[in-house]
PDB file of C-alpha atoms in Angstrom:
ATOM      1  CA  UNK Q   1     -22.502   6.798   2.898  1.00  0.00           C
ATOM      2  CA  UNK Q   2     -22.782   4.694  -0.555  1.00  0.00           C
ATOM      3  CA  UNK Q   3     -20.685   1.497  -1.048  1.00  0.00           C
ATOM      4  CA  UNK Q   4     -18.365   3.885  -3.307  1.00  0.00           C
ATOM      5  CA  UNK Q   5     -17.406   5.507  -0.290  1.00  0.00           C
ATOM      6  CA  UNK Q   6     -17.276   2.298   2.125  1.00  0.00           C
ATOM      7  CA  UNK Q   7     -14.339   1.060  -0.681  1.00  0.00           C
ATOM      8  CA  UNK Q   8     -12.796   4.083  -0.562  1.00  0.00           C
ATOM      9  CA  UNK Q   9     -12.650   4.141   3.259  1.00  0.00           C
ATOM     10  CA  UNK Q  10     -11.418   0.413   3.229  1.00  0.00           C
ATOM     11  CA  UNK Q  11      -8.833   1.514   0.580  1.00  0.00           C
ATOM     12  CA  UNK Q  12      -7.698   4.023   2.261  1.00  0.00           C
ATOM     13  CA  UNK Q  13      -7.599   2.582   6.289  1.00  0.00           C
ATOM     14  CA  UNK Q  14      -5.723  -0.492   4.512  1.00  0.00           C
ATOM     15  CA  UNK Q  15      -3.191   1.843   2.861  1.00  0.00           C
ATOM     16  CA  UNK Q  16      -3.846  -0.194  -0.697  1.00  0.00           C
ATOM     17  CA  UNK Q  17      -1.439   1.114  -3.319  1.00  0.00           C
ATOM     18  CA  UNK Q  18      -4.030   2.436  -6.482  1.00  0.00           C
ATOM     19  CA  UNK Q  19      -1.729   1.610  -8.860  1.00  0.00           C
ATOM     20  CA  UNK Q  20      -1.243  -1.962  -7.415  1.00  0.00           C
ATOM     21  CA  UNK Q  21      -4.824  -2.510  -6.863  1.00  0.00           C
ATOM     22  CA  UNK Q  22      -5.642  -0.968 -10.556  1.00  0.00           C
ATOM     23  CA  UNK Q  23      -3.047  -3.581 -11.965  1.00  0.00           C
ATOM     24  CA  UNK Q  24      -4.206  -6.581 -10.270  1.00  0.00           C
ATOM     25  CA  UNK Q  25      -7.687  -5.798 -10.876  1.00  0.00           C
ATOM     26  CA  UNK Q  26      -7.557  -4.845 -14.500  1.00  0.00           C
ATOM     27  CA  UNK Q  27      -9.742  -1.400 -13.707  1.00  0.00           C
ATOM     28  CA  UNK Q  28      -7.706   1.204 -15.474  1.00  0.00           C
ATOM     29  CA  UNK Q  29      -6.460   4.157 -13.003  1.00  0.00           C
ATOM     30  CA  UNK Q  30      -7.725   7.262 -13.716  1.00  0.00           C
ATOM     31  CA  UNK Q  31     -11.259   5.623 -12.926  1.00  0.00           C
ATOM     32  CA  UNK Q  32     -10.300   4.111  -9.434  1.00  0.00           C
ATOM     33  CA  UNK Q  33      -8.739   7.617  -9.155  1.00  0.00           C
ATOM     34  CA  UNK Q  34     -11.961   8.947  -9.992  1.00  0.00           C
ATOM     35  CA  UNK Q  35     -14.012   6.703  -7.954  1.00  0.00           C
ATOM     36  CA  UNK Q  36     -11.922   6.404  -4.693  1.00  0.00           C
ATOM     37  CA  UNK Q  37      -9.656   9.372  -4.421  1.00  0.00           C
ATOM     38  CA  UNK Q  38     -10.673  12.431  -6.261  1.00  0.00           C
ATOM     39  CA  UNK Q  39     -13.371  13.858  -4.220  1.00  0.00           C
ATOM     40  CA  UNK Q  40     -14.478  16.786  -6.634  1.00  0.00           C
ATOM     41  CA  UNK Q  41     -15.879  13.896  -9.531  1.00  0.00           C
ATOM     42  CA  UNK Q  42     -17.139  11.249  -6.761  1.00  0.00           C
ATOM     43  CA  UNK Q  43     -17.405   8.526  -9.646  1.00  0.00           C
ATOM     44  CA  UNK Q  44     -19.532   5.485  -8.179  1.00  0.00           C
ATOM     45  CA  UNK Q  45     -17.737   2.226  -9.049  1.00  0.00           C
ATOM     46  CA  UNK Q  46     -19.696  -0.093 -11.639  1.00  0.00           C
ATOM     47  CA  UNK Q  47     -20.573  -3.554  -9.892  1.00  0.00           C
ATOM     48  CA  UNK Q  48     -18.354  -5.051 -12.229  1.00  0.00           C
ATOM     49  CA  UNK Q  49     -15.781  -3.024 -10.842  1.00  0.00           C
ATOM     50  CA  UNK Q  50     -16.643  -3.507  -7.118  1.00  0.00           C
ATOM     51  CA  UNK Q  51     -16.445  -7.113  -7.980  1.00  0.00           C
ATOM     52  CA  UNK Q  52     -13.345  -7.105  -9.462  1.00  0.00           C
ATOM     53  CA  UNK Q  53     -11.434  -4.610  -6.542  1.00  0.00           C
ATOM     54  CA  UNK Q  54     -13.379  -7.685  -3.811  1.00  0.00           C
ATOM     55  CA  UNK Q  55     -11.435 -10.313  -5.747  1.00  0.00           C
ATOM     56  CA  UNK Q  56      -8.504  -9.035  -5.459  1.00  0.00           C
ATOM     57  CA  UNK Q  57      -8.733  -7.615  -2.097  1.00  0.00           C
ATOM     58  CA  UNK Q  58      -9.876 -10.521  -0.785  1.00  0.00           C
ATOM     59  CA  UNK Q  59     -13.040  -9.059   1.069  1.00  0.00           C
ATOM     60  CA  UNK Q  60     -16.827  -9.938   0.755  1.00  0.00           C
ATOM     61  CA  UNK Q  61     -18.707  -7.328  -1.226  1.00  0.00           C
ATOM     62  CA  UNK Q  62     -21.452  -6.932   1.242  1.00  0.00           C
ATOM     63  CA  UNK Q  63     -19.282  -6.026   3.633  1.00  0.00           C
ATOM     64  CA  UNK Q  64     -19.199  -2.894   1.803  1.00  0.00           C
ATOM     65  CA  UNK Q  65     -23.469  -2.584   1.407  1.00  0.00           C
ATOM     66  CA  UNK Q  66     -25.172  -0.011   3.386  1.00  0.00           C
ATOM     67  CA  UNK Q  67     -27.241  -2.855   4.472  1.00  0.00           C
ATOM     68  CA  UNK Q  68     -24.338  -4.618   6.345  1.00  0.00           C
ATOM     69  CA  UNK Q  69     -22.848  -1.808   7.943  1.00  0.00           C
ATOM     70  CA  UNK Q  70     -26.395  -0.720   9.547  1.00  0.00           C
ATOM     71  CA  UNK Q  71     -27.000  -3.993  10.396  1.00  0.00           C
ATOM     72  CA  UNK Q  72     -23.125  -4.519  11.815  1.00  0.00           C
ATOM     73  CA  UNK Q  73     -24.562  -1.285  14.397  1.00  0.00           C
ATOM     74  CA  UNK Q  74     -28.022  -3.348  15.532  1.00  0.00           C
TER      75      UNK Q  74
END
């Protein structure tokens, strides 16, 4: 699982509002849409865009790495 799909997880166990987050974060929504929710296109965010959805979110962006969660198993 890629760090696209760790966010969308996160967004999703959170119940974050796309529109809110999409507004807050300055990413326009038909890409977070893209990227979080529409499983047929699986967009991967852009780091600048991972960075941006942390910020507001509040949450470390290696807590979304592959690295982290294997390690978070160990």
């Amino acid at each position: 699982m890629g760090v696209t799909e760790n966010v969308a997880l996160y967004i999703d166990k959170m119940s974050v509002n796309l529109s809110d987050l999409s507004r807050k974060s300055g990413i326009g929504y038909p890409a977070l849409y893209a990227s979080l929710k529409d499983s047929g296109r699986r967009r991967e965010l852009r780091a600048e865009e991972l960075l941006r959805i942390c910020k507001v979110l509040k949450v470390d962006p290696m807590s979304f790495s592959e690295w982290e969660k294997k390690n978070e198993a160990d």
